[in-house]
Amino acid sequence: MNKIRAYLFAGSTLTIILVAVFLWVLNVGKPSEYTTEPFNILIILTIIAIICLAAFFARGPVFNIYGKLEAVNINAILITVLVIIQMAFFFEIISVHNQILNYQVYDKIRYATTVAERSTDEDLDRDLTHLLSFSITDIMVLDEDGNVIHSSDQNLIGTLSVEDNYTFPFGDGRRIKFIIDRTYNHDELRNEILDLLTVLVTSIFFSVEIVIMMLRIIQRKIEASITDDSLGTAVVEDNQSKMISALYYIRQISFVFYFASRLSSAFIPTMAKELINPLSFISDNTAAGLPQSAETLLTCSAIFITTIILERKGWKLPFMSGLILVALGTFISAVSPNLPVFILSRAVVGLGYGLCWMTLRNLSLFGKDEKEKLLGFALLNAGIYAGMNCGSALGAILADIFGYRTVFAISAVLTIMTSLFIIKLENSILPRKNTNNAKKGVDSLHTDTKEGKFLSSDTIPFAQKIQAIIFVILMIAPASIAASYLTYYLPLYFQNMGASTTDVGRAQLIYGIIIVYAGPMLSMFLITAADKSLKTMNIVYSLMIAVSLFVPGFGSGILLPFLGAGLLGLADSFGFGVQNNYYLSLPAIEHLGASRSLSVLSFTKKMLEMIGPFVFAAAIMIGYQAGIRLLAVIFGLMAILFIILGKKKNELHHNRRP
């Protein structure tokens, strides 16, 4: 018990220190007068937090009365400590920064007053204009009656002005008045506040995953010790039923991999746009989409070969190979001198990502029964979105501080370090299914379970094929293309309007959080709602995608794109599942079998995602707002066309009935 408490304390302490270090990194480049006092407070709070953790893990309710670990208590104490540290640091650094900004404004006022007093009446209007700054938008001199006699804005001369807190004596009964931009301080502090809040949210995700990882490792060791102390026969039975370590740690593996590999996801198009482009016949916006498309194309190439490797060599070979390729491609991205090299580097990343992604998807099939397989899928999705949320948000913040290339290098190092986590896990080979089709080696034949006959792909009725094709074109295509809104459109849009890369990361974070937390609740609501068929839910999904794209096209500014990302996350939170289920329920797809259908679906979606950047590039040729509005309208019309075609099919089917 004491060893377990010590292990949990060490892991929790490391988490606290990592968050504190990141807060230091986030602010280390700022002037010392901004950070000296907040950094001292951060150190003191970190020490106090470690002492509190030591007391909790030494005597606190780490175990329940049955001797089992209390995950809720451990998470609660760690999250509470993290929130207290960051909120205290948050208020301190914002308070200090605000005070310094106010001091700088008054310092500029003193300087401007001194210069104005030395100016002659003939030169005063001109000199007042030169003294303006971002925080001081106008300066005027008033006579005894409050009339403007000199001003940086000639239109105000002769008007009457009311004194305020920024009006000061100017000699000979005159006064000098400064017009201060009251939003200046708020604008200066806004990004800092958002950065700190982003770190707070991502640190909670991170701490939860760290606690879960520690608990899984401890539980695994406890199970191993029980097995070692059991009788021989019991050991055999336990080993037969024991979950393989790769499936046991699938959430942790996926979290670490996606966290490391997705640090750069917020700025790939913007970096591509800034690189030297020797391909003069390609526009900048189109060129910005080429790296992502190359990455997706190579991901597609790994979909089918990964399963073959899993069945012959086990899961470690494709996953380790994928890690090496992702790290290599990411490193090449960091040193790319021009666009063609950058495109090549992202293609290498795509091939490696495809190997890792398909390996993780297939790991759930290693479960000994359906319950374990469903659990594997659930854990996989939780790890993926937690890793993507943390990686994209923190990577965007680091990019604004250190630059794109530095983040690529960090991502490459962390990706290759992921291998340290899995290197000791045992290898396992994906079990092959013994089917008549496999024995005969005939891919184009499928078993009709009702009649016991083999059916050729050519015997699938033409109407069923058309039904599947229509669904792919009108429903799956818009959903797959819309994924480029987050990875392609937003980075270019925010760059165009002068926003930061961190804003892209925050939009992706909002999207991920909504999927993680709204998805299960919304899915349960739709499942239990009366008269909600899969077809109806797919139509709702497509219309929500259209709305989510129309919102940012409705006006300019930074708020609407965030709202669009949130709506897209809300749509995808239930849409992925209902779209997959409807696709697999189509008669033409059922003939293919579940395994082959999933492979075809994955390949189809990835190919459509590949063309997503080009679709958005074509749309924004008429303008960012106008282009995405047009795209939203087209997607909405495609959903309506799907409804119309569905009704016509039902009418034809009804008329043919005797």
XYZ file of C-alpha atoms in Angstrom:
658
model
C 0.000 0.000 0.000
C 2.778 2.443 0.913
C 4.553 1.804 -2.398
C 1.351 2.525 -4.280
C 0.835 5.765 -2.339
C 4.422 6.796 -3.089
C 3.994 5.999 -6.781
C 0.785 8.033 -6.998
C 2.439 10.930 -5.165
C 5.393 10.903 -7.559
C 3.154 10.888 -10.634
C 0.895 13.641 -9.300
C 3.882 15.764 -8.291
C 5.367 15.380 -11.756
C 2.063 16.557 -13.255
C 2.028 19.650 -11.019
C 5.624 20.470 -11.921
C 4.974 20.029 -15.656
C 2.037 22.448 -15.519
C 4.091 24.966 -13.516
C 6.948 24.706 -16.014
C 4.554 25.290 -18.900
C 3.162 28.390 -17.174
C 6.737 29.602 -16.815
C 7.455 28.885 -20.500
C 4.270 30.697 -21.480
C 5.452 33.910 -19.790
C 9.244 33.653 -19.846
C 9.627 35.959 -22.851
C 7.790 38.858 -21.210
C 9.551 41.769 -19.447
C 10.803 40.952 -15.968
C 8.618 43.620 -14.365
C 5.598 41.626 -15.582
C 6.733 38.255 -14.326
C 9.067 38.517 -11.317
C 6.368 38.643 -8.652
C 3.996 36.154 -10.376
C 6.865 33.673 -10.837
C 7.739 33.900 -7.147
C 4.111 33.212 -6.268
C 4.052 30.294 -8.731
C 7.063 28.711 -7.024
C 5.521 29.130 -3.572
C 2.165 27.725 -4.715
C 3.861 24.748 -6.371
C 5.739 23.913 -3.172
C 2.553 24.226 -1.100
C 0.713 22.028 -3.608
C 3.376 19.319 -3.377
C 3.152 19.410 0.424
C -0.641 19.055 0.235
C -0.304 16.130 -2.161
C 2.217 14.498 0.163
C -0.214 14.794 3.067
C -3.100 13.427 0.995
C -1.235 10.425 -0.370
C 0.278 9.685 3.035
C -2.944 9.696 5.060
C -5.801 10.555 2.717
C -8.601 8.341 1.336
C -6.589 6.836 -1.503
C -8.177 3.411 -0.916
C -11.745 2.498 -0.060
C -12.748 0.089 2.701
C -12.247 -2.833 0.320
C -8.671 -1.836 -0.454
C -9.409 -0.613 -3.980
C -8.052 2.644 -5.362
C -10.379 5.653 -5.197
C -9.884 7.182 -8.639
C -12.457 9.923 -7.983
C -10.646 11.153 -4.869
C -7.255 11.131 -6.581
C -8.563 13.027 -9.599
C -10.419 15.482 -7.377
C -7.387 16.409 -5.278
C -5.093 16.752 -8.297
C -7.551 18.847 -10.318
C -8.333 21.021 -7.277
C -4.652 21.717 -6.684
C -4.071 22.495 -10.366
C -7.034 24.864 -10.522
C -5.986 26.718 -7.349
C -2.399 27.147 -8.552
C -3.388 28.374 -11.978
C -6.190 30.665 -10.835
C -3.916 32.303 -8.251
C -1.170 32.716 -10.851
C -3.785 33.889 -13.349
C -5.097 36.717 -11.150
C -1.613 37.727 -10.040
C -0.071 38.037 -13.495
C -3.154 39.736 -14.947
C -3.245 42.182 -12.032
C 0.444 43.017 -12.391
C 0.150 43.355 -16.160
C -2.879 45.639 -15.847
C -1.094 47.859 -13.314
C 1.928 48.146 -15.580
C -0.248 48.993 -18.577
C -1.959 51.743 -16.579
C 1.432 53.031 -15.445
C 2.644 53.083 -19.059
C -0.390 55.129 -20.084
C 0.275 57.731 -17.367
C 3.960 57.722 -18.262
C 3.029 58.545 -21.875
C 0.702 61.281 -20.603
C 3.525 62.852 -18.546
C 5.882 62.689 -21.504
C 3.286 64.160 -23.892
C 2.484 66.973 -21.445
C 6.167 67.874 -21.099
C 6.699 67.946 -24.874
C 3.499 69.956 -25.450
C 4.528 72.574 -22.850
C 7.746 73.175 -24.803
C 5.944 73.651 -28.105
C 4.938 77.022 -29.503
C 1.300 77.738 -30.296
C 2.115 77.579 -34.016
C 3.600 74.057 -33.771
C 1.372 72.694 -31.017
C -1.290 71.102 -33.241
C 1.358 69.270 -35.273
C 3.266 68.132 -32.183
C 0.107 66.830 -30.536
C -0.490 64.615 -33.573
C 3.006 63.118 -33.262
C 2.398 62.293 -29.588
C -0.517 59.949 -30.275
C -0.111 56.218 -29.590
C -2.170 53.034 -29.484
C -3.511 53.939 -26.036
C -3.809 57.734 -26.576
C -6.110 58.403 -29.515
C -6.471 62.196 -29.217
C -4.930 65.131 -27.344
C -6.526 68.573 -27.016
C -5.815 71.824 -25.189
C -8.780 73.620 -23.560
C -9.186 77.265 -22.556
C -10.743 78.387 -19.283
C -14.273 77.876 -20.650
C -13.598 74.335 -21.902
C -13.326 75.274 -25.565
C -10.835 73.297 -27.665
C -8.120 75.661 -28.908
C -5.542 73.085 -30.004
C -6.027 69.434 -30.925
C -4.460 66.517 -32.738
C -7.813 66.331 -34.552
C -8.369 69.608 -36.385
C -12.119 68.967 -36.578
C -12.433 69.360 -32.797
C -10.958 72.857 -32.617
C -13.637 75.337 -31.547
C -15.878 72.709 -29.963
C -16.728 72.443 -26.267
C -15.201 69.567 -24.310
C -16.010 68.243 -20.834
C -13.202 67.543 -18.386
C -12.564 64.029 -17.122
C -9.932 62.056 -15.171
C -7.408 62.502 -17.977
C -7.531 66.322 -17.957
C -4.540 68.105 -16.373
C -3.360 71.731 -15.821
C -1.415 73.165 -18.764
C -0.444 76.669 -17.572
C -2.049 80.088 -18.069
C -5.441 78.737 -17.022
C -5.441 76.192 -19.814
C -5.822 72.437 -19.467
C -4.640 69.527 -21.579
C -7.005 66.624 -22.111
C -6.116 63.104 -23.283
C -8.592 60.762 -24.943
C -7.683 57.249 -23.847
C -8.752 54.127 -25.693
C -10.471 52.329 -22.821
C -10.421 49.048 -24.712
C -6.635 49.149 -25.109
C -5.889 47.403 -21.818
C -8.624 44.850 -22.430
C -7.247 44.040 -25.873
C -3.735 43.714 -24.481
C -4.896 41.390 -21.707
C -7.403 39.382 -23.754
C -4.929 37.024 -25.390
C -3.077 36.530 -22.124
C -6.314 35.680 -20.307
C -7.359 33.271 -23.057
C -3.931 31.612 -23.070
C -4.071 31.018 -19.318
C -7.626 29.686 -19.519
C -6.577 27.392 -22.372
C -3.721 26.038 -20.276
C -6.134 25.537 -17.365
C -8.569 23.486 -19.456
C -5.886 21.408 -21.148
C -4.094 20.772 -17.855
C -7.313 19.269 -16.481
C -7.512 16.947 -19.494
C -3.841 16.123 -19.037
C -4.093 15.456 -15.304
C -7.100 13.159 -15.754
C -5.184 11.101 -18.321
C -2.104 10.952 -16.078
C -4.166 9.722 -13.127
C -5.905 7.115 -15.282
C -2.536 5.981 -16.617
C -1.101 5.622 -13.118
C -4.133 3.689 -11.928
C -3.994 1.353 -14.929
C -0.317 0.615 -14.350
C -0.881 -0.028 -10.652
C -3.908 -2.212 -11.318
C -1.929 -4.186 -13.891
C 0.861 -4.808 -11.389
C -1.627 -5.874 -8.732
C -3.209 -8.348 -11.166
C 0.229 -9.681 -12.081
C 1.187 -10.190 -8.437
C -2.079 -12.024 -7.753
C -1.445 -14.241 -10.774
C 2.093 -15.050 -9.626
C 0.847 -16.078 -6.178
C -1.918 -18.309 -7.519
C -1.843 -22.054 -8.131
C -0.548 -23.374 -11.435
C -3.969 -24.150 -12.868
C -5.247 -20.772 -11.821
C -2.291 -19.135 -13.544
C -3.127 -20.853 -16.807
C -6.759 -19.812 -16.619
C -5.819 -16.263 -15.751
C -3.360 -15.971 -18.607
C -5.973 -17.213 -21.029
C -8.523 -14.620 -19.920
C -6.114 -11.779 -19.229
C -6.494 -8.733 -21.486
C -3.367 -8.066 -23.549
C -1.418 -5.013 -22.407
C -1.880 -3.120 -25.701
C -5.665 -3.251 -25.320
C -5.400 -2.628 -21.573
C -3.434 0.594 -22.205
C -5.136 1.581 -25.470
C -6.454 4.851 -24.013
C -3.021 5.835 -22.741
C -1.252 4.835 -25.971
C -3.689 6.814 -28.111
C -3.512 9.833 -25.775
C 0.285 10.006 -25.805
C 0.490 9.477 -29.577
C -2.165 12.030 -30.500
C -0.853 14.567 -27.997
C 2.639 14.379 -29.492
C 1.685 14.146 -33.156
C -1.037 16.820 -33.139
C 0.980 19.665 -31.626
C 1.313 21.155 -35.115
C -2.251 20.639 -36.350
C -3.260 24.294 -35.905
C -0.756 25.888 -38.272
C 0.167 23.499 -41.115
C -1.716 25.542 -43.794
C -0.318 28.865 -42.558
C 3.261 27.572 -42.603
C 2.721 26.122 -46.084
C 1.469 29.503 -47.265
C 4.550 31.264 -45.888
C 7.120 28.889 -47.437
C 8.833 29.570 -50.757
C 6.600 28.243 -53.523
C 8.502 27.434 -56.730
C 5.238 26.179 -58.258
C 4.128 29.556 -59.592
C 1.073 28.122 -61.353
C -0.482 27.185 -57.979
C -2.197 29.898 -55.935
C -1.199 30.473 -52.316
C -4.499 29.183 -50.921
C -4.344 26.031 -53.034
C -0.706 25.485 -52.089
C -1.665 25.789 -48.426
C -3.920 22.744 -48.798
C -1.401 20.493 -50.567
C 0.467 19.311 -47.423
C -2.741 18.170 -45.715
C -3.977 16.458 -48.857
C -0.659 14.643 -49.292
C -0.829 13.558 -45.657
C -4.368 12.230 -46.056
C -3.550 10.447 -49.332
C -0.682 8.521 -47.734
C -2.887 7.750 -44.735
C -5.283 6.044 -47.153
C -2.481 3.883 -48.502
C -1.872 2.461 -45.026
C -5.483 1.469 -44.352
C -5.404 -1.916 -46.066
C -1.764 -2.932 -45.515
C -1.908 -2.396 -41.748
C -4.429 -5.200 -41.227
C -2.227 -7.601 -43.199
C 0.798 -6.755 -41.039
C -1.287 -7.090 -37.862
C -2.364 -10.596 -38.870
C 1.176 -11.699 -39.698
C 3.562 -9.760 -37.448
C 1.420 -8.371 -34.643
C 0.602 -4.804 -33.620
C 4.027 -3.545 -32.501
C 5.713 -3.601 -35.929
C 3.191 -1.340 -37.733
C 2.799 0.951 -34.726
C 6.543 1.373 -34.130
C 7.096 1.849 -37.867
C 4.361 4.463 -37.868
C 5.915 6.307 -34.924
C 9.286 6.450 -36.672
C 7.729 7.731 -39.900
C 5.628 10.361 -38.088
C 8.676 11.574 -36.138
C 10.839 11.614 -39.290
C 8.239 13.477 -41.333
C 7.640 15.978 -38.528
C 11.375 16.659 -38.225
C 11.632 17.209 -41.988
C 8.687 19.614 -41.650
C 10.708 21.590 -39.109
C 13.631 22.071 -41.511
C 11.714 22.323 -44.794
C 13.206 25.120 -46.931
C 10.358 25.275 -49.444
C 6.857 24.043 -50.190
C 7.702 20.836 -52.149
C 9.881 19.538 -49.308
C 7.167 20.424 -46.812
C 4.569 18.537 -48.870
C 6.884 15.512 -48.995
C 7.397 15.679 -45.232
C 3.657 15.691 -44.575
C 3.253 12.714 -46.917
C 5.745 10.803 -44.758
C 3.768 11.848 -41.671
C 0.571 10.655 -43.349
C 1.984 7.201 -44.054
C 3.159 6.851 -40.463
C -0.077 8.238 -39.081
C -2.057 5.755 -41.171
C -0.074 2.841 -39.738
C -0.555 4.055 -36.149
C -4.208 5.011 -36.609
C -5.251 1.720 -38.174
C -3.228 -0.225 -35.595
C -5.056 1.545 -32.783
C -8.429 0.956 -34.454
C -7.694 -2.742 -34.860
C -6.404 -3.117 -31.299
C -9.992 -3.142 -30.078
C -10.486 -6.347 -32.086
C -7.994 -8.041 -29.755
C -10.722 -8.274 -27.106
C -11.749 -11.803 -26.188
C -15.456 -10.974 -26.461
C -17.810 -8.249 -27.715
C -17.798 -6.484 -24.351
C -14.022 -6.075 -24.414
C -14.149 -4.912 -28.025
C -16.750 -2.239 -27.253
C -14.705 -1.159 -24.232
C -11.645 -0.926 -26.455
C -13.430 1.377 -28.919
C -14.679 3.604 -26.091
C -11.222 3.872 -24.502
C -9.641 4.526 -27.891
C -11.965 7.442 -28.669
C -11.469 8.936 -25.203
C -7.695 8.826 -25.592
C -7.755 10.203 -29.138
C -9.858 13.272 -28.363
C -8.102 14.009 -25.074
C -4.749 13.856 -26.869
C -5.943 15.985 -29.771
C -7.460 18.575 -27.416
C -4.280 18.950 -25.387
C -1.896 18.722 -28.338
C -3.543 21.197 -30.701
C -4.222 23.820 -28.016
C -0.791 23.726 -26.367
C 1.000 23.437 -29.711
C -0.731 26.577 -30.952
C 0.332 28.502 -27.838
C 3.932 27.327 -28.212
C 3.898 28.298 -31.902
C 2.990 31.888 -31.051
C 5.861 32.006 -28.548
C 8.662 30.055 -30.243
C 7.588 29.716 -33.881
C 6.304 26.913 -36.083
C 9.600 25.115 -36.636
C 10.335 24.783 -32.934
C 6.951 23.172 -32.323
C 7.562 20.713 -35.174
C 10.861 19.741 -33.553
C 9.220 19.294 -30.142
C 6.484 17.195 -31.739
C 9.063 14.955 -33.439
C 10.916 14.338 -30.169
C 7.744 13.601 -28.194
C 6.459 11.283 -30.928
C 9.587 9.137 -30.885
C 9.476 9.152 -27.070
C 6.061 7.500 -27.301
C 7.928 4.304 -28.177
C 9.353 4.246 -24.642
C 5.839 3.736 -23.309
C 5.024 0.746 -25.493
C 8.411 -0.929 -25.890
C 7.858 -3.245 -22.904
C 4.315 -4.209 -23.860
C 3.919 -7.687 -25.281
C 3.276 -8.160 -28.965
C 0.086 -9.840 -30.149
C -1.128 -10.936 -33.558
C -4.581 -9.943 -34.749
C -6.703 -13.113 -34.780
C -7.835 -14.129 -38.239
C -11.437 -15.003 -38.877
C -11.951 -18.482 -40.340
C -14.547 -17.936 -42.994
C -15.381 -19.832 -46.145
C -14.531 -16.745 -48.135
C -11.069 -16.571 -46.643
C -10.431 -20.223 -47.377
C -11.445 -19.830 -50.986
C -9.567 -16.554 -51.320
C -12.389 -14.977 -53.259
C -12.799 -11.334 -52.364
C -15.693 -10.685 -54.678
C -17.875 -13.374 -53.187
C -19.963 -12.996 -50.057
C -21.967 -15.408 -48.015
C -25.719 -14.995 -47.859
C -26.357 -16.148 -44.294
C -30.034 -16.664 -44.920
C -29.750 -18.849 -48.015
C -26.238 -20.237 -47.541
C -25.199 -19.217 -51.074
C -22.250 -17.231 -52.412
C -23.236 -14.024 -54.130
C -21.026 -12.190 -56.556
C -20.560 -8.442 -56.172
C -22.079 -8.181 -59.634
C -25.327 -9.720 -58.381
C -26.014 -6.813 -56.007
C -29.120 -5.083 -57.381
C -28.430 -1.875 -59.297
C -30.895 0.096 -57.154
C -29.000 -0.884 -53.998
C -25.705 0.253 -55.529
C -27.245 3.599 -56.493
C -28.624 4.003 -52.957
C -25.138 3.556 -51.489
C -23.543 5.899 -54.027
C -26.145 8.609 -53.357
C -25.525 8.379 -49.614
C -21.763 8.686 -50.103
C -22.083 11.697 -52.417
C -24.842 13.620 -50.630
C -24.154 12.774 -46.972
C -20.674 11.360 -46.358
C -18.906 13.763 -48.746
C -20.092 17.002 -47.036
C -19.245 15.632 -43.579
C -15.749 14.574 -44.669
C -15.027 17.813 -46.522
C -16.280 19.883 -43.554
C -13.397 18.498 -41.463
C -11.128 20.926 -43.349
C -12.971 23.822 -41.694
C -10.872 23.279 -38.563
C -7.597 22.222 -40.149
C -7.519 24.406 -43.281
C -10.086 27.216 -43.322
C -9.679 28.518 -39.759
C -5.850 28.787 -39.830
C -5.998 30.818 -43.050
C -8.995 32.875 -41.916
C -7.407 33.824 -38.597
C -4.131 34.626 -40.342
C -5.991 36.846 -42.809
C -7.719 38.805 -40.037
C -4.533 39.152 -37.959
C -5.504 36.739 -35.174
C -3.012 34.378 -33.562
C -2.289 30.702 -34.107
C -3.452 30.148 -30.535
C -6.970 31.115 -31.608
C -6.954 28.186 -34.048
C -5.907 25.866 -31.228
C -8.692 27.211 -29.035
C -11.275 26.594 -31.762
C -10.061 23.009 -32.110
C -10.169 22.665 -28.322
C -13.809 23.815 -28.238
C -14.634 21.312 -30.974
C -12.957 18.475 -29.078
C -14.488 19.307 -25.701
C -17.995 19.342 -27.166
C -17.417 15.970 -28.841
C -16.101 14.430 -25.608
C -18.809 15.737 -23.292
C -21.846 16.409 -25.499
C -21.479 13.342 -27.686
C -22.527 10.638 -25.208
C -25.478 12.649 -23.852
C -26.721 13.685 -27.286
C -26.353 10.156 -28.631
C -28.386 8.753 -25.739
C -31.085 11.378 -26.310
C -31.328 10.533 -29.993
C -31.391 6.805 -29.265
C -34.251 7.146 -26.774
C -36.201 9.771 -28.752
C -39.323 8.423 -30.359
C -39.542 7.951 -34.115
C -35.920 8.923 -34.798
C -34.640 6.701 -37.585
C -31.018 6.574 -38.662
C -31.987 8.281 -41.900
C -33.649 11.173 -40.068
C -30.656 11.623 -37.777
C -28.319 11.653 -40.787
C -30.372 14.425 -42.358
C -30.234 16.398 -39.097
C -26.475 15.835 -39.016
C -25.975 17.163 -42.559
C -28.159 20.214 -41.926
C -26.218 20.980 -38.730
C -22.973 20.838 -40.727
C -24.429 23.348 -43.186
C -25.456 25.649 -40.323
C -22.045 25.372 -38.636
C -20.373 26.533 -41.865
C -22.940 29.253 -42.537
C -22.453 30.885 -39.121
C -18.836 32.082 -39.679
C -19.870 33.344 -43.114
C -22.621 35.474 -41.604
C -20.225 38.205 -40.448
C -16.624 39.096 -39.685
C -14.852 38.877 -36.349
C -13.428 36.165 -34.161
C -16.529 35.027 -32.263
C -18.490 33.502 -35.153
C -15.709 31.097 -36.245
C -15.552 29.806 -32.656
C -19.317 29.353 -32.686
C -19.035 27.499 -35.987
C -16.411 25.170 -34.509
C -18.684 24.488 -31.540
C -21.681 23.713 -33.752
C -19.554 21.427 -35.923
C -18.384 19.617 -32.791
C -21.997 19.257 -31.670
C -22.927 17.790 -35.054
C -19.962 15.413 -35.191
C -20.518 14.312 -31.593
C -23.439 12.161 -32.729
C -23.054 12.316 -36.499
C -20.035 10.031 -36.791
C -21.946 7.175 -35.218
C -25.273 7.566 -37.006
C -23.565 8.023 -40.365
C -21.451 4.885 -39.942
C -24.421 2.837 -38.736
C -26.660 3.945 -41.603
C -23.926 3.249 -44.144
C -23.331 -0.252 -42.754
C -27.086 -0.934 -42.783
C -27.425 -0.262 -46.516
C -28.239 -3.505 -48.395
C -25.379 -3.073 -50.876
C -22.890 -2.590 -48.043
C -24.210 -5.530 -46.009
C -23.194 -7.814 -48.889
C -19.557 -6.795 -48.315
C -19.445 -7.911 -44.684
C -18.640 -5.796 -41.610
C -14.821 -5.883 -41.757
C -14.554 -5.090 -45.448
C -17.279 -2.449 -45.196
C -15.415 -0.606 -42.436
C -12.225 -0.607 -44.506
C -14.081 0.733 -47.540
C -15.795 3.381 -45.391
C -12.492 4.495 -43.841
C -10.858 4.681 -47.266
C -13.794 6.622 -48.736
C -13.815 9.157 -45.905
C -10.062 9.711 -46.078
C -10.176 10.238 -49.840
C -12.949 12.793 -49.388
C -11.013 14.483 -46.580
C -8.080 14.714 -48.993
C -10.036 16.955 -51.374
C -11.450 19.048 -48.509
C -8.703 21.720 -48.568
C -9.117 22.171 -52.331
C -12.878 22.602 -51.965
C -12.361 25.293 -49.323
C -9.575 26.886 -51.399
C -11.951 27.171 -54.345
C -14.666 28.595 -52.088
C -12.535 31.348 -50.543
C -11.520 32.589 -53.989
C -14.694 34.701 -53.801
C -13.892 35.765 -50.228
C -13.676 34.073 -46.845
C -17.216 34.921 -45.728
C -18.887 34.636 -49.129
C -17.071 31.403 -49.958
C -17.989 29.534 -46.808
C -21.584 30.794 -47.064
C -21.773 29.349 -50.556
C -20.322 26.057 -49.342
C -22.861 25.930 -46.511
C -25.733 26.521 -48.929
C -24.468 23.771 -51.249
C -24.211 21.302 -48.353
C -27.713 22.241 -47.225
C -29.094 21.706 -50.734
C -27.373 18.309 -50.878
C -29.196 17.284 -47.688
C -32.509 18.483 -49.149
C -31.812 16.567 -52.374
C -31.180 13.442 -50.295
C -34.611 13.909 -48.676
C -36.309 14.340 -52.065
C -34.622 11.282 -53.571
C -35.557 9.260 -50.496
C -39.221 10.245 -50.848
C -39.231 9.362 -54.556
C -37.748 5.977 -53.763
C -40.446 5.339 -51.164
C -43.162 6.361 -53.653
C -41.776 4.015 -56.327
C -41.545 1.203 -53.807
C -45.139 1.854 -52.698
C -46.443 1.909 -56.292
C -44.746 -1.404 -57.105
C -46.408 -3.183 -54.232
C -49.326 -5.435 -55.381
